[in-house]
Short mmCIF file of C-alpha atoms in Angstrom, two decimals:
data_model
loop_
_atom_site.label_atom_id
_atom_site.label_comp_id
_atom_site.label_asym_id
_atom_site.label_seq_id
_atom_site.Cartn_x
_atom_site.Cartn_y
_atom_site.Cartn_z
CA UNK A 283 -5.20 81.46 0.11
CA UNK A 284 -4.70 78.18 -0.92
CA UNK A 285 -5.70 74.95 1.01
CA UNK A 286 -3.77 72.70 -0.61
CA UNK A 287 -1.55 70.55 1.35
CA UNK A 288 1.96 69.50 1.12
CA UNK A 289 2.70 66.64 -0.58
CA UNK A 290 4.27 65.43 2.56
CA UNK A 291 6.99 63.14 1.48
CA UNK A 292 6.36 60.55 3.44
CA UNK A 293 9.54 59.01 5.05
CA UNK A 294 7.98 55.39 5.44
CA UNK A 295 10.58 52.70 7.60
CA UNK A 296 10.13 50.18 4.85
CA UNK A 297 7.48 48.75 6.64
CA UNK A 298 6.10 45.45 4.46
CA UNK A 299 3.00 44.71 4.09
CA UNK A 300 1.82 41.48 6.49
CA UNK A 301 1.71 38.91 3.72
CA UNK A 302 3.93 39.98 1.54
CA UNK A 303 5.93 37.84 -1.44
CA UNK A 304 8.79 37.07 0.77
CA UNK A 305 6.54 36.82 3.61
CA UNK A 306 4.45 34.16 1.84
CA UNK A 307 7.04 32.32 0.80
CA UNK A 308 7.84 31.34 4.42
CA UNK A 309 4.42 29.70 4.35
CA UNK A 310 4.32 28.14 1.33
CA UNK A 311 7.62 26.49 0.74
CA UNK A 312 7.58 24.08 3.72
CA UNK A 313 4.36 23.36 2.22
CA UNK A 314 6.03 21.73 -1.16
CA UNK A 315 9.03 22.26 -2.12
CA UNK A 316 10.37 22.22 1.12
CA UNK A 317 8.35 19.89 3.28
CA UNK A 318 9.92 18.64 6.90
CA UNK A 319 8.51 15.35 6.41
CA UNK A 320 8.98 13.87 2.74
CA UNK A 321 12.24 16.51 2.31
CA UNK A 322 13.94 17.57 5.47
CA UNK A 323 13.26 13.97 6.74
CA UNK A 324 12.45 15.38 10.07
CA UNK A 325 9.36 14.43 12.72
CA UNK A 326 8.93 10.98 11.16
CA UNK A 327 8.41 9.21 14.46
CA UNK A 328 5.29 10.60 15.49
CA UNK A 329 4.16 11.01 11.84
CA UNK A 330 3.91 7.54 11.74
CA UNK A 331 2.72 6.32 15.31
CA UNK A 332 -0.49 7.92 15.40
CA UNK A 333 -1.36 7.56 11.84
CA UNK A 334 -4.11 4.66 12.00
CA UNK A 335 -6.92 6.84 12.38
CA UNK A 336 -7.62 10.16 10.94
CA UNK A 337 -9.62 11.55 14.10
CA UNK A 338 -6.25 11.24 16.39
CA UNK A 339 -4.38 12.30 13.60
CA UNK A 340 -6.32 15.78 13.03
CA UNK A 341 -5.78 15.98 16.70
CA UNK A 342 -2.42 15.56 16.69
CA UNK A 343 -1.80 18.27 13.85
CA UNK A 344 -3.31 20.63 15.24
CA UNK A 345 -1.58 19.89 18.22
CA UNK A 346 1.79 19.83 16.59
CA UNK A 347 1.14 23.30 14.59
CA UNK A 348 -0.03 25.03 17.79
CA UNK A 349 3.50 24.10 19.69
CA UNK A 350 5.39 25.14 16.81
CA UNK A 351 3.57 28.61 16.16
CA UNK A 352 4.15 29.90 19.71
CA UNK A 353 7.44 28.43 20.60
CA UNK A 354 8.78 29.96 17.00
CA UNK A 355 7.06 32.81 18.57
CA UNK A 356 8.48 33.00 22.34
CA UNK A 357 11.68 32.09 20.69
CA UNK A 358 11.87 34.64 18.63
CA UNK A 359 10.87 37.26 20.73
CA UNK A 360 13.51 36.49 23.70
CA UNK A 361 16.26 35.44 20.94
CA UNK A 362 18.54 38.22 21.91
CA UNK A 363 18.58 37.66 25.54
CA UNK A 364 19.23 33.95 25.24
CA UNK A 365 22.61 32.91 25.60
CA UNK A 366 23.95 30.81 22.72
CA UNK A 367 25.27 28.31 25.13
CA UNK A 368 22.12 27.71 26.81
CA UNK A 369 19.58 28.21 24.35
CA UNK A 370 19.45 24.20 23.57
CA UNK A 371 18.09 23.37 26.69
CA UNK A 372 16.22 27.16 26.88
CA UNK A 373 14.14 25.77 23.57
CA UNK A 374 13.63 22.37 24.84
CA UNK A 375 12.15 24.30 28.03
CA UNK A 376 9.88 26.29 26.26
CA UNK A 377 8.82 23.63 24.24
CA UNK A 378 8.22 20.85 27.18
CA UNK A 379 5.95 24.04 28.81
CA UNK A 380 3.91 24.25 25.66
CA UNK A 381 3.52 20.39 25.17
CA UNK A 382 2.32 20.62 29.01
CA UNK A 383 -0.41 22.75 28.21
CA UNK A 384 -1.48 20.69 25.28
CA UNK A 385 -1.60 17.53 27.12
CA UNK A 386 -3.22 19.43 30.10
CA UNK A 387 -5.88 20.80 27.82
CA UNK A 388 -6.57 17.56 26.08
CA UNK A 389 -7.01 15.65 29.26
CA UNK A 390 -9.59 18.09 29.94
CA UNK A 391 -11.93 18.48 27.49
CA UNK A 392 -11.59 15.03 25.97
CA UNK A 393 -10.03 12.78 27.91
CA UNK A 394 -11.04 9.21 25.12
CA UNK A 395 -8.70 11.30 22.90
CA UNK A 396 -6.39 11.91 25.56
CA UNK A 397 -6.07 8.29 26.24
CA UNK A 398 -5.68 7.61 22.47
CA UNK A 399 -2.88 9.66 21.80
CA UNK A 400 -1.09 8.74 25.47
CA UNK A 401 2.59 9.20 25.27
CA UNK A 402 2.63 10.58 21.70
CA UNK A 403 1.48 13.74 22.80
CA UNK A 404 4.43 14.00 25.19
CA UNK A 405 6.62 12.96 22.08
CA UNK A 406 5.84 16.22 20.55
CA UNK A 407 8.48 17.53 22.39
CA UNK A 408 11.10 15.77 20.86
CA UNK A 409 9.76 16.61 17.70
CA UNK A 410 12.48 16.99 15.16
CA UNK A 411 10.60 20.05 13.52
CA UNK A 412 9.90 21.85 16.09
CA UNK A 413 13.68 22.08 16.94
CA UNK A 414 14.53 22.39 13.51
CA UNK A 415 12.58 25.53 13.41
CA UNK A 416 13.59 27.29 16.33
CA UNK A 417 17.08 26.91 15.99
CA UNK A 418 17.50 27.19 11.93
CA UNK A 419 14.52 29.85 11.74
CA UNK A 420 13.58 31.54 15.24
CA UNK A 421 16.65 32.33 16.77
CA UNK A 422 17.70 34.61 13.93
CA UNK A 423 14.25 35.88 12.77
CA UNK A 424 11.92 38.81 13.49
CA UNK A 425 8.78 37.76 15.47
CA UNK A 426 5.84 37.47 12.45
CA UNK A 427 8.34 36.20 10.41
CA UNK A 428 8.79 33.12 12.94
CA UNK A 429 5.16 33.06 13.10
CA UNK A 430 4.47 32.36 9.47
CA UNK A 431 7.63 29.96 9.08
CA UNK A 432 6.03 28.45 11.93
CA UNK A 433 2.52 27.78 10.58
CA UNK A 434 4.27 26.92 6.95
CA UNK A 435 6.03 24.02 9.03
CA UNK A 436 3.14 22.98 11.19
CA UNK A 437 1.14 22.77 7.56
CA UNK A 438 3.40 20.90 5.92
CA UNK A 439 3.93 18.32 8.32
CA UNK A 440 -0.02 18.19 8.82
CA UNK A 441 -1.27 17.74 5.40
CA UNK A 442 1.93 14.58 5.16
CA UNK A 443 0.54 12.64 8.11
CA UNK A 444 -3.45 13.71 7.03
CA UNK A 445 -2.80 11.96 3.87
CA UNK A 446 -1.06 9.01 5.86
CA UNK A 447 -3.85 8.54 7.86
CA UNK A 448 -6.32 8.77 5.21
CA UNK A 449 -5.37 5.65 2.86
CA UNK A 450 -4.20 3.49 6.60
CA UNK A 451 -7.79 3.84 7.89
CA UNK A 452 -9.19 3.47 4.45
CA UNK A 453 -7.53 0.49 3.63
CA UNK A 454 -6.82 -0.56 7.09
CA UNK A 455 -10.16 -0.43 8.58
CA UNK A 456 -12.27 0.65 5.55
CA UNK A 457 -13.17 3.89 7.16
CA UNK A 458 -12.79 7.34 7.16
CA UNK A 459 -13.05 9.58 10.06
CA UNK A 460 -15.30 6.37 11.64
CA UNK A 461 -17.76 7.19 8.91
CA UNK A 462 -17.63 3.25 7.09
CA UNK A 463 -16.87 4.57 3.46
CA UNK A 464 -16.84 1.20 1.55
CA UNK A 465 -19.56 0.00 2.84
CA UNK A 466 -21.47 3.01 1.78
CA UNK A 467 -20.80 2.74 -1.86
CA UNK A 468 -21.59 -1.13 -2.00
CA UNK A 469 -18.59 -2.34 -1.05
CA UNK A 470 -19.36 -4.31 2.23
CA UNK A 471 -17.31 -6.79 1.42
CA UNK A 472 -13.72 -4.93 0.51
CA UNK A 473 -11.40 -6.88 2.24
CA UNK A 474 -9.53 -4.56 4.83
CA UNK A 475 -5.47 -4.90 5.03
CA UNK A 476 -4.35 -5.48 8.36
CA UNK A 477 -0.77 -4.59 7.23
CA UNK A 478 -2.44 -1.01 7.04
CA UNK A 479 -3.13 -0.81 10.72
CA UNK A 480 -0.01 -2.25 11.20
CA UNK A 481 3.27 -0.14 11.64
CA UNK A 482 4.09 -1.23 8.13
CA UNK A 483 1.77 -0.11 6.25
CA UNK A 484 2.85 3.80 7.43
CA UNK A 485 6.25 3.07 6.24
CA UNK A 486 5.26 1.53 2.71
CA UNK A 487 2.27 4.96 2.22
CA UNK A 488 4.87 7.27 3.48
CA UNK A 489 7.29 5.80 1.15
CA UNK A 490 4.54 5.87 -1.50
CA UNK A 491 4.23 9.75 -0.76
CA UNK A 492 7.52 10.34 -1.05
CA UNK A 493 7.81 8.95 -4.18
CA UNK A 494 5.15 10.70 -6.02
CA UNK A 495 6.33 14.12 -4.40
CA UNK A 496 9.29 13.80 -5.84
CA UNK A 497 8.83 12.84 -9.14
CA UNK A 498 6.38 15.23 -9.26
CA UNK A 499 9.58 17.97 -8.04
CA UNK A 500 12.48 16.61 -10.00
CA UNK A 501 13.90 16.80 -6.23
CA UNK A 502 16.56 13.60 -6.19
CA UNK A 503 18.49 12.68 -3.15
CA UNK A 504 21.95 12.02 -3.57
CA UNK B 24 12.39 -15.18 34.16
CA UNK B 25 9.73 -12.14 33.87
CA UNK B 26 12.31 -9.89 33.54
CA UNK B 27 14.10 -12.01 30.69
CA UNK B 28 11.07 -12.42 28.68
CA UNK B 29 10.08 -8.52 28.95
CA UNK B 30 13.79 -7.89 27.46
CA UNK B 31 13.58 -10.45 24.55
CA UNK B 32 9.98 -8.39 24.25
CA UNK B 33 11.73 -5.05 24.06
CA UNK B 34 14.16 -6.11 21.89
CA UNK B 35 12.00 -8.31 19.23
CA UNK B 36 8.39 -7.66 19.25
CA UNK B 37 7.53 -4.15 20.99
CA UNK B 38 10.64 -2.86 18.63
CA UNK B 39 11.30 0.38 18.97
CA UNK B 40 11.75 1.65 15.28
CA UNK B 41 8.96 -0.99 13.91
CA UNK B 42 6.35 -1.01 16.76
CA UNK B 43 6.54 2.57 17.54
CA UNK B 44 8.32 4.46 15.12
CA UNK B 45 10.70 6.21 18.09
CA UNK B 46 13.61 7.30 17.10
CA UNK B 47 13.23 7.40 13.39
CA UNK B 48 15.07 10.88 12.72
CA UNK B 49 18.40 9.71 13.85
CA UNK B 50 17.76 5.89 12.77
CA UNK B 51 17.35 7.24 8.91
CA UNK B 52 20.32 9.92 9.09
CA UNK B 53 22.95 8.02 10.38
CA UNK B 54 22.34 4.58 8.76
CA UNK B 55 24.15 5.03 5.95
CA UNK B 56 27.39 3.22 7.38
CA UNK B 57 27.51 0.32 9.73
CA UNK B 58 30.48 1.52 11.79
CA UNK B 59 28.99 4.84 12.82
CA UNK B 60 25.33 3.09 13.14
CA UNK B 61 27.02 0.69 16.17
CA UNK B 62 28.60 3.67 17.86
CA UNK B 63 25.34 5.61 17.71
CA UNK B 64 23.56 2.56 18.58
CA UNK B 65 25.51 1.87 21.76
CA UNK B 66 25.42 5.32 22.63
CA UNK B 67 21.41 4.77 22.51
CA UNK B 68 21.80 1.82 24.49
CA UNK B 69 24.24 3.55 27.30
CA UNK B 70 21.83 6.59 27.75
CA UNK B 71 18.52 4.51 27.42
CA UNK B 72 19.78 2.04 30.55
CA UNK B 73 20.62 4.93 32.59
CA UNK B 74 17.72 7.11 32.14
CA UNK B 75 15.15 5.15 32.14
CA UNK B 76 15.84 3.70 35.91
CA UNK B 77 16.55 7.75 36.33
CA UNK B 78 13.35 8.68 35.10
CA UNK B 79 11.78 6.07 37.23
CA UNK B 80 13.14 6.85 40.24
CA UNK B 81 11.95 11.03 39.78
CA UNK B 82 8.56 9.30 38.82
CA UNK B 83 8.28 7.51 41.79
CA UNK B 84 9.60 10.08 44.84
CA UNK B 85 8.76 13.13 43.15
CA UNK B 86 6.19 13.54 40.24
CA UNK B 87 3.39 10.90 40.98
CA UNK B 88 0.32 11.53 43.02
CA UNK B 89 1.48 11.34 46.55
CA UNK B 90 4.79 10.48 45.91
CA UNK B 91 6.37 13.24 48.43
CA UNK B 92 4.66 11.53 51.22
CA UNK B 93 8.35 10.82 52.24
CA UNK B 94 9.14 14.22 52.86
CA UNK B 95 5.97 14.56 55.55
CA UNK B 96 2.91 14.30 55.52
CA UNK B 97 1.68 17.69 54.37
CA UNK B 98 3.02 17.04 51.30
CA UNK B 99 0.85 13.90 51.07
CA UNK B 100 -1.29 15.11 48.47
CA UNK B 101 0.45 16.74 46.21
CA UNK B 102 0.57 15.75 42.66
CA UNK B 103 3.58 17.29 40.54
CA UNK B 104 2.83 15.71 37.45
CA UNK B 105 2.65 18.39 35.29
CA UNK B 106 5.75 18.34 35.69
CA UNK B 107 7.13 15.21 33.78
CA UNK B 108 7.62 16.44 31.00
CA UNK B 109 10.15 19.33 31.74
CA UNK B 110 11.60 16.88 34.60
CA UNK B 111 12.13 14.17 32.09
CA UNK B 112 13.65 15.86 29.34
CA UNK B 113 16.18 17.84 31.68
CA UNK B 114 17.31 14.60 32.67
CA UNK B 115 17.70 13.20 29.53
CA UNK B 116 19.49 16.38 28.13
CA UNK B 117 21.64 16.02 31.26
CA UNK B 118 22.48 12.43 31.00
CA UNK B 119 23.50 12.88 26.87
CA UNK B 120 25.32 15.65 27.84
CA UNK B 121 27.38 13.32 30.02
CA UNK B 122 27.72 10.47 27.74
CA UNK B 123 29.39 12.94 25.35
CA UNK B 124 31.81 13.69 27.53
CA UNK B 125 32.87 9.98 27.87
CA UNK B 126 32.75 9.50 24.77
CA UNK B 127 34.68 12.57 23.61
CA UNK B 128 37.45 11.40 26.29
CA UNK B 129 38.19 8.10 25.72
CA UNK B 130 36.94 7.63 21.58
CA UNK B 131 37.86 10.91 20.03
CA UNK B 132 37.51 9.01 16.50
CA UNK B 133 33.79 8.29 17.19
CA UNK B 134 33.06 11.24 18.38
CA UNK B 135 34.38 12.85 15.36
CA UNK B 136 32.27 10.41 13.32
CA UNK B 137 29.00 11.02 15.44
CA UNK B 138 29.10 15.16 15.38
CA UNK B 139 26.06 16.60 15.12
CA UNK B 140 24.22 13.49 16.14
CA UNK B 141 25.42 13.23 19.61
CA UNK B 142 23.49 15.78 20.84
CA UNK B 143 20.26 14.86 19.04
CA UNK B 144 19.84 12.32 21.38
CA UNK B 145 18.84 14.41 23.63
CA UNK B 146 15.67 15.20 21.33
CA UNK B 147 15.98 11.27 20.29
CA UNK B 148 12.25 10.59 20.43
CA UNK B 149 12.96 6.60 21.50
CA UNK B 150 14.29 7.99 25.05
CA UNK B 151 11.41 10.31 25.72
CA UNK B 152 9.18 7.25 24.29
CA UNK B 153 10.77 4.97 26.85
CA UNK B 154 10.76 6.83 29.50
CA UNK B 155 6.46 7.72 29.27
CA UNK B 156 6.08 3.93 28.07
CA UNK B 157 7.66 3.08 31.60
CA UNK B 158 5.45 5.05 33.18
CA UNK B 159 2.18 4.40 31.50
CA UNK B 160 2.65 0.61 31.65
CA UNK B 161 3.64 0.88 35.43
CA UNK B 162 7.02 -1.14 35.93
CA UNK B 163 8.89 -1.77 38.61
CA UNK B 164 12.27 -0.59 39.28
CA UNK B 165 14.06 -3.96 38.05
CA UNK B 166 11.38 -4.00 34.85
CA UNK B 167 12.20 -0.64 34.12
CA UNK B 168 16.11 -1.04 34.28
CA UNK B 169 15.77 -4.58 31.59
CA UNK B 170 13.13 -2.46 29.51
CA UNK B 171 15.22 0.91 29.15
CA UNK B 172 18.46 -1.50 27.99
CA UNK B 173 16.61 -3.80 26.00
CA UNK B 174 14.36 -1.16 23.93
CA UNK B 175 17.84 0.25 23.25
CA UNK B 176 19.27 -2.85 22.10
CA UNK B 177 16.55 -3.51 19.91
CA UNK B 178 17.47 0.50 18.55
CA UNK B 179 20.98 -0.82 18.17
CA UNK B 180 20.18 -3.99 16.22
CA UNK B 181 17.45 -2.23 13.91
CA UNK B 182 20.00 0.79 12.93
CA UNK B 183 22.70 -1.84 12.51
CA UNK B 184 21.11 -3.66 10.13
CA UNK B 185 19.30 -1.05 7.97
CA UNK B 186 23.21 0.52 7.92
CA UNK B 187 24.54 -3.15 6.96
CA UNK B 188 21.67 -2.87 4.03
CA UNK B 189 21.99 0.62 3.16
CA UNK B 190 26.14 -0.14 2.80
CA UNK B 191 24.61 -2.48 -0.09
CA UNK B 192 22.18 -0.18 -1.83
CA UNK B 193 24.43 1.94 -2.76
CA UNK B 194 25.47 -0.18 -6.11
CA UNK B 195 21.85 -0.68 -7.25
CA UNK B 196 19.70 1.06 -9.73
CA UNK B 197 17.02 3.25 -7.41
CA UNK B 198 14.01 5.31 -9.27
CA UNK B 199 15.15 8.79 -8.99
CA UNK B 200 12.26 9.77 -6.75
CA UNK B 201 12.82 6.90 -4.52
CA UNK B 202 16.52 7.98 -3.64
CA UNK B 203 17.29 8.41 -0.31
CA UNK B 204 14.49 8.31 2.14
CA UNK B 205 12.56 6.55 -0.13
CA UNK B 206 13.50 3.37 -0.69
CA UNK B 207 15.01 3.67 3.02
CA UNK B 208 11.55 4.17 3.95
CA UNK B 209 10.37 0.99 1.91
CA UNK B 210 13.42 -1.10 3.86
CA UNK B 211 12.05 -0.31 7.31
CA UNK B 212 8.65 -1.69 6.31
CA UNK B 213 10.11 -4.99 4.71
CA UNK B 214 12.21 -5.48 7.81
CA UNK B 215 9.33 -4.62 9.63
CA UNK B 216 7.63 -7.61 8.46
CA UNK B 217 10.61 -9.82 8.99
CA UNK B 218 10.22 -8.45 12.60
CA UNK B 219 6.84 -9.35 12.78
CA UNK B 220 7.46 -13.16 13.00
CA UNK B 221 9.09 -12.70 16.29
CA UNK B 222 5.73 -12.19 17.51
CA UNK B 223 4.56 -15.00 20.16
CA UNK B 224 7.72 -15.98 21.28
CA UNK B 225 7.97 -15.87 24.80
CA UNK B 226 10.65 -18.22 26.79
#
């Protein structure tokens, strides 16, 4: 009598694993080679406007990769029930609800912020990316699949306007995060730029990003 | 005379590519030549001065605090706005779609040459931006009406003239890396600062 078992061959649906290499690559490519900001040109508008601080800033990131997670993830779920014809104004739906509840939320629990931000937050809306996504990535992809693509987006766009932020307040009001870093390190009297504050200073860093990403890819626009 | 000085505002000084950055996606991908930048641009201009008073209008009798008090007075207190959002952008959506129609009937050339781009005015951040600016700073019918038209003028000249600029780029030597959006990017800003001596002028 023997007790040994089958080898059962196991008919496994090719089932991946959750972060797989193709999976991952969904994450990491917006992140680089494939950024919506500095390659896809898309969501400059609000990259810039609320770049003078990094506190608003983090906000609005995290704000901006929350929208785009779930509506890549609503999106995706409904995407064979939606009409091609409609599904423009279907997306723009989903994503004015979600922007609703991010505004709503914010004016809650910290309204100074709120105030800050005022119409930008509404502006998320018209977002290039988050458009972008759903209709290049959502409407034709499984539901984890639009998740990840959507947090690879969100984090590529966040880490662009983070680093934005960063050298406008530091050379625009000589701070970072409100903490007063120059004067810290015996530099009280670093003259701060007011063209940082300034809408052109955004331009000239973003430009400055852009640069440096690129040469750093070999990517050249033609 | 209010209302004259708020458009010379809209157009010059509270720009809305180098004060608030609305509108940038379309402003950088369809500047490359001058004649498709002025039919985008007046395109802007056409849906901006209609929406706007639009927008206004649903602000006033519908969305803000009180505003159905017209209806009766149990519907006094309500406050629909929540709502602005969704309500806004339908409108806008609704209002491009309509201007593409026009457009398609009576300039089939330009709206060959605008494709794609037509419709992403709909998600054209400077309407949306318009449209909450009008609310936040709390103008009146007539002030919203000059603002929504000027702010698109001022979208009209700024595209114009980075197209007019861009037209001329083409036969220089640009760092690889700076291609494209790059030195674009760097443009903006310089103009930007040309911009900036408009401030203070008020008539």
């Amino acid at each position: 009598m023997s007790t040994e078992t089958l080898e059962q061959p196991v008919v496994k649906i090719q089932s991946e694993s959750l972060f797989s290499k193709r999976r991952k690559k969904f994450v990491m490519d917006p992140l680089d080679d494939d950024n919506p900001v500095t390659i896809q040109v898309l969501g400059i508008c609000s990259a810039l406007a609320v770049t003078v601080k990094m506190e608003p800033t983090l906000i609005m990131s995290i704000a901006v990769v929350f929208v785009i997670v779930f509506s890549n993830l609503i999106i995706s779920l409904i995407r064979n029930m939606v009409p091609g014809r409609i599904r423009i104004i279907v997306q723009l739906g989903i994503i004015a609800t979600l922007v609703t509840v991010v505004s709503e939320v914010l004016k809650a629990y910290n309204y100074p912020m709120y105030k800050v931000l005022g119409a930008f937050v509404g502006l998320i809306i018209t977002n290039c990316i988050v458009m972008g996504r759903l209709e290049a990535f959502a409407m034709g992809n499984k539901p984890w699949d639009s998740v990840l693509d959507g947090l690879g987006s969100g984090f590529g766009y966040a880490w662009v306007i983070l680093t934005v932020a960063f050298f406008r307040e530091l050379f625009g009001s000589g701070t970072v995060f409100d903490f007063p870093l120059f004067e810290k390190i015996g530099l009280a009297n670093f003259p701060t730029n007011g063209l940082m504050v300034d809408s052109i200073g955004a331009f000239m860093i973003l430009a400055i990003i852009i640069w440096v990403q690129r040469a750093r890819n070999g990517y050249v626009e033609h | 005379m209010e209302l004259f000085n708020l458009g010379i505002r809209s157009i010059f000084i509270d720009n809305m590519i180098f004060a608030y950055f609305l509108g940038m996606c379309s402003f950088l991908a369809v500047s490359k030549k001058v004649s498709t930048a002025i039919g985008l641009g007046a395109a802007v201009v056409f849906v901006l001065g209609i929406t706007v008073p639009v927008d206004w209008l649903v602000q006033e009798y519908i969305l803000r605090e009180g505003a159905l008090a017209w209806i009766g007075p149990q519907f006094a207190d309500m406050n629909l706005e929540f709502l602005q959002f969704i309500m806004f952008i339908a409108i806008i959506a609704a209002m491009v779609q309509l201007v593409e129609m026009i457009i398609e009937k009576f300039s089939p050339a330009l709206y060959g040459s605008l494709g794609i781009f037509l419709p992403l005015i709909a998600v054209n951040c400077a309407i949306l931006g318009a449209s909450l600016f009008m609310v936040q700073r709390d103008y009146t019918l007539a002030e919203a009406t000059v603002y929504g038209f000027s702010s698109g003028l001022g979208w009209m000249f700024a595209i114009v003239a980075l197209a007019a600029v861009r037209e001329k780029l083409k036969y220089s030597n640009v760092p690889d890396g700076l291609k494209g959006l790059g030195i674009t990017m760097i443009i903006t800003g310089l103009m930007g600062i040309a911009f900036k001596s408009f401030i203070g002028i008020a008539i």
